[in-house]
Tab-separated table of C-alpha atoms in Angstrom:
chain	number	residue	atom	x	y	z
A	1	UNK	CA	40.777	98.291	67.217
A	2	UNK	CA	38.642	97.725	64.257
A	3	UNK	CA	34.812	97.157	64.926
A	4	UNK	CA	32.818	94.510	63.328
A	5	UNK	CA	29.684	96.180	61.900
A	6	UNK	CA	26.503	94.531	60.505
A	7	UNK	CA	24.889	96.934	57.992
A	8	UNK	CA	21.752	95.287	56.477
A	9	UNK	CA	18.197	95.738	55.744
A	10	UNK	CA	15.138	93.680	56.911
A	11	UNK	CA	11.574	93.458	56.456
A	12	UNK	CA	9.568	94.680	59.594
A	13	UNK	CA	9.056	90.866	60.270
A	14	UNK	CA	12.668	90.074	60.326
A	15	UNK	CA	13.476	88.875	56.860
A	16	UNK	CA	16.612	89.777	54.759
A	17	UNK	CA	15.294	88.217	51.534
A	18	UNK	CA	11.825	86.615	50.344
A	19	UNK	CA	11.094	82.871	50.171
A	20	UNK	CA	12.715	82.895	46.667
A	21	UNK	CA	16.030	84.671	47.988
A	22	UNK	CA	14.719	87.839	46.273
A	23	UNK	CA	15.274	91.575	47.644
A	24	UNK	CA	13.216	93.495	45.068
A	25	UNK	CA	11.067	94.717	48.098
A	26	UNK	CA	13.898	96.686	49.481
A	27	UNK	CA	12.423	100.186	49.133
A	28	UNK	CA	10.504	102.575	50.894
A	29	UNK	CA	6.792	103.224	50.884
A	30	UNK	CA	6.641	105.828	48.176
A	31	UNK	CA	8.773	105.634	45.087
A	32	UNK	CA	8.538	109.440	44.563
A	33	UNK	CA	9.761	110.277	48.260
A	34	UNK	CA	13.363	111.236	48.886
A	35	UNK	CA	15.578	108.728	50.407
A	36	UNK	CA	18.468	109.470	52.679
A	37	UNK	CA	21.960	108.242	51.363
A	38	UNK	CA	22.896	106.333	54.544
A	39	UNK	CA	25.308	104.075	52.560
A	40	UNK	CA	27.790	106.902	51.541
A	41	UNK	CA	27.977	108.114	55.184
A	42	UNK	CA	28.501	104.569	56.500
A	43	UNK	CA	31.264	103.369	54.201
A	44	UNK	CA	33.482	106.390	55.085
A	45	UNK	CA	34.484	104.053	58.196
A	46	UNK	CA	34.849	100.947	56.223
A	47	UNK	CA	37.787	99.371	54.235
A	48	UNK	CA	36.757	95.674	54.449
A	49	UNK	CA	33.629	93.721	53.552
A	50	UNK	CA	32.871	90.162	54.613
A	51	UNK	CA	30.151	88.084	53.109
A	52	UNK	CA	28.925	84.654	52.281
A	53	UNK	CA	28.827	82.988	49.027
A	54	UNK	CA	24.957	83.448	48.489
A	55	UNK	CA	25.448	87.375	48.971
A	56	UNK	CA	28.251	87.332	46.711
A	57	UNK	CA	26.436	85.421	44.016
A	58	UNK	CA	23.259	87.718	44.272
A	59	UNK	CA	25.382	90.878	43.959
A	60	UNK	CA	27.329	89.621	40.892
A	61	UNK	CA	24.356	88.064	39.149
A	62	UNK	CA	21.229	90.270	40.082
A	63	UNK	CA	22.194	93.247	41.759
A	64	UNK	CA	25.269	94.461	39.687
A	65	UNK	CA	26.324	92.094	37.170
A	66	UNK	CA	28.253	94.279	35.065
A	67	UNK	CA	30.485	95.829	37.617
A	68	UNK	CA	31.889	94.944	41.173
A	69	UNK	CA	30.013	97.589	43.261
A	70	UNK	CA	32.389	97.075	46.126
A	71	UNK	CA	35.696	97.991	44.240
A	72	UNK	CA	36.731	100.593	46.785
A	73	UNK	CA	37.128	97.791	49.570
A	74	UNK	CA	38.783	94.463	50.260
A	75	UNK	CA	36.105	92.085	50.170
A	76	UNK	CA	36.328	88.486	51.530
A	77	UNK	CA	33.790	85.838	50.558
A	78	UNK	CA	33.262	82.988	52.739
A	79	UNK	CA	32.824	79.896	50.497
A	80	UNK	CA	33.550	76.108	49.917
A	81	UNK	CA	33.678	76.841	46.027
A	82	UNK	CA	37.058	76.924	44.774
A	83	UNK	CA	37.608	80.269	43.053
A	84	UNK	CA	40.593	82.285	42.142
A	85	UNK	CA	40.941	85.409	44.268
A	86	UNK	CA	41.691	88.792	42.986
A	87	UNK	CA	43.283	91.864	44.639
A	88	UNK	CA	39.923	93.080	45.544
A	89	UNK	CA	37.863	90.000	46.131
A	90	UNK	CA	39.226	87.098	48.232
A	91	UNK	CA	37.656	83.797	48.286
A	92	UNK	CA	38.286	81.885	51.399
A	93	UNK	CA	37.138	78.505	52.811
A	94	UNK	CA	37.828	79.249	56.441
A	95	UNK	CA	35.813	79.485	59.501
A	96	UNK	CA	34.234	82.944	59.706
A	97	UNK	CA	34.962	83.320	63.456
A	98	UNK	CA	38.714	82.819	62.694
A	99	UNK	CA	38.610	85.222	59.841
A	100	UNK	CA	36.996	88.044	61.837
A	101	UNK	CA	39.511	87.524	64.611
A	102	UNK	CA	42.399	87.981	61.965
A	103	UNK	CA	40.829	90.822	60.343
A	104	UNK	CA	40.291	92.495	63.797
A	105	UNK	CA	43.939	92.248	64.643
A	106	UNK	CA	45.136	93.986	61.585
A	107	UNK	CA	45.309	97.665	61.156
A	108	UNK	CA	42.601	99.408	59.116
A	109	UNK	CA	39.110	100.734	59.232
A	110	UNK	CA	35.905	98.830	60.419
A	111	UNK	CA	34.848	95.676	58.827
A	112	UNK	CA	31.267	95.529	57.325
A	113	UNK	CA	29.367	92.159	57.479
A	114	UNK	CA	27.264	92.518	54.420
A	115	UNK	CA	25.376	89.287	54.464
A	116	UNK	CA	24.017	86.702	54.467
A	117	UNK	CA	21.996	85.113	57.503
A	118	UNK	CA	24.336	82.155	57.952
A	119	UNK	CA	27.331	84.305	58.402
A	120	UNK	CA	25.540	86.983	60.606
A	121	UNK	CA	24.187	84.178	62.736
A	122	UNK	CA	27.521	82.561	63.336
A	123	UNK	CA	29.160	85.773	64.279
A	124	UNK	CA	26.204	86.595	66.666
A	125	UNK	CA	26.502	83.173	68.278
A	126	UNK	CA	30.062	84.075	69.141
A	127	UNK	CA	29.188	87.847	70.120
A	128	UNK	CA	31.608	89.238	67.526
A	129	UNK	CA	29.289	92.007	66.015
A	130	UNK	CA	30.221	95.223	67.713
A	131	UNK	CA	27.569	97.501	65.913
A	132	UNK	CA	24.236	96.676	64.335
A	133	UNK	CA	23.101	99.267	61.619
A	134	UNK	CA	19.631	97.833	60.598
A	135	UNK	CA	17.350	99.462	58.011
A	136	UNK	CA	13.814	98.226	58.687
A	137	UNK	CA	11.751	98.292	55.309
A	138	UNK	CA	7.942	98.929	55.617
A	139	UNK	CA	6.944	95.554	54.443
A	140	UNK	CA	5.782	92.313	56.042
A	141	UNK	CA	7.000	89.314	53.970
A	142	UNK	CA	5.700	86.389	55.970
A	143	UNK	CA	8.375	84.050	55.246
A	144	UNK	CA	11.882	84.076	53.740
A	145	UNK	CA	15.306	83.960	54.932
A	146	UNK	CA	15.377	85.404	58.714
A	147	UNK	CA	18.201	87.747	59.830
A	148	UNK	CA	18.181	86.606	63.435
A	149	UNK	CA	18.012	82.957	64.345
A	150	UNK	CA	17.924	81.373	67.714
A	151	UNK	CA	20.784	82.639	70.187
A	152	UNK	CA	22.362	80.636	72.656
A	153	UNK	CA	22.933	83.683	74.839
A	154	UNK	CA	21.452	87.067	74.988
A	155	UNK	CA	23.164	90.002	73.489
A	156	UNK	CA	22.346	93.345	75.241
A	157	UNK	CA	22.431	96.271	72.925
A	158	UNK	CA	22.484	100.041	73.360
A	159	UNK	CA	20.658	102.362	70.905
A	160	UNK	CA	22.783	105.071	69.474
A	161	UNK	CA	20.512	106.438	66.829
A	162	UNK	CA	17.291	106.190	64.771
A	163	UNK	CA	16.369	108.077	61.790
A	164	UNK	CA	13.164	107.615	59.484
A	165	UNK	CA	12.859	108.421	55.832
A	166	UNK	CA	10.103	107.161	53.162
A	167	UNK	CA	8.782	104.644	55.839
A	168	UNK	CA	12.107	103.099	56.368
A	169	UNK	CA	13.668	103.360	59.886
A	170	UNK	CA	17.283	102.964	60.498
A	171	UNK	CA	18.243	101.532	63.943
A	172	UNK	CA	21.930	101.849	65.135
A	173	UNK	CA	23.057	99.707	68.010
A	174	UNK	CA	26.173	98.930	69.731
A	175	UNK	CA	26.881	95.941	72.032
A	176	UNK	CA	26.635	97.079	75.742
A	177	UNK	CA	29.676	96.690	77.801
A	178	UNK	CA	29.504	95.217	81.362
A	179	UNK	CA	29.622	98.723	83.017
A	180	UNK	CA	26.543	99.671	81.061
A	181	UNK	CA	24.952	96.459	82.183
A	182	UNK	CA	25.231	97.536	85.691
A	183	UNK	CA	23.429	100.786	85.111
A	184	UNK	CA	20.165	98.913	84.052
């Protein structure tokens, strides 16, 4: 079955954007240091992207205004805005929980939750994220848009992998199964 994977970067203090919604701080500690291309490896197992309107808007107006950078994937944008869909980008006004459940039941590769915080938190509240791939950026923002909000239930995770480069720490977790919980 397809997995729901959160692949996102956050500041050390847990923000995915600064107080203005900006992400220009998303880099390592030294501009001259080599970075590892974790994205190319990650997307080998992805064919579908799910994102909220704010993330879509930021990608198309700030991060890559001249081309759709996710052209190799089918992207679903959760929005209340009425916009015509294309073959690559489908604008939908549906409950994200229902969308995820429909997508998981179809054949294909994994589904990437690209952002934003509201979408991530809704999926977390319903325990629908199977894997968390989080790059921790070496900066403290102090305020902004938090990745994790309050949860109604604890979600236990199992660490699969860590790696560091240029001050960035990648953390890869999966949701623990009940059998793993008993081994604690």
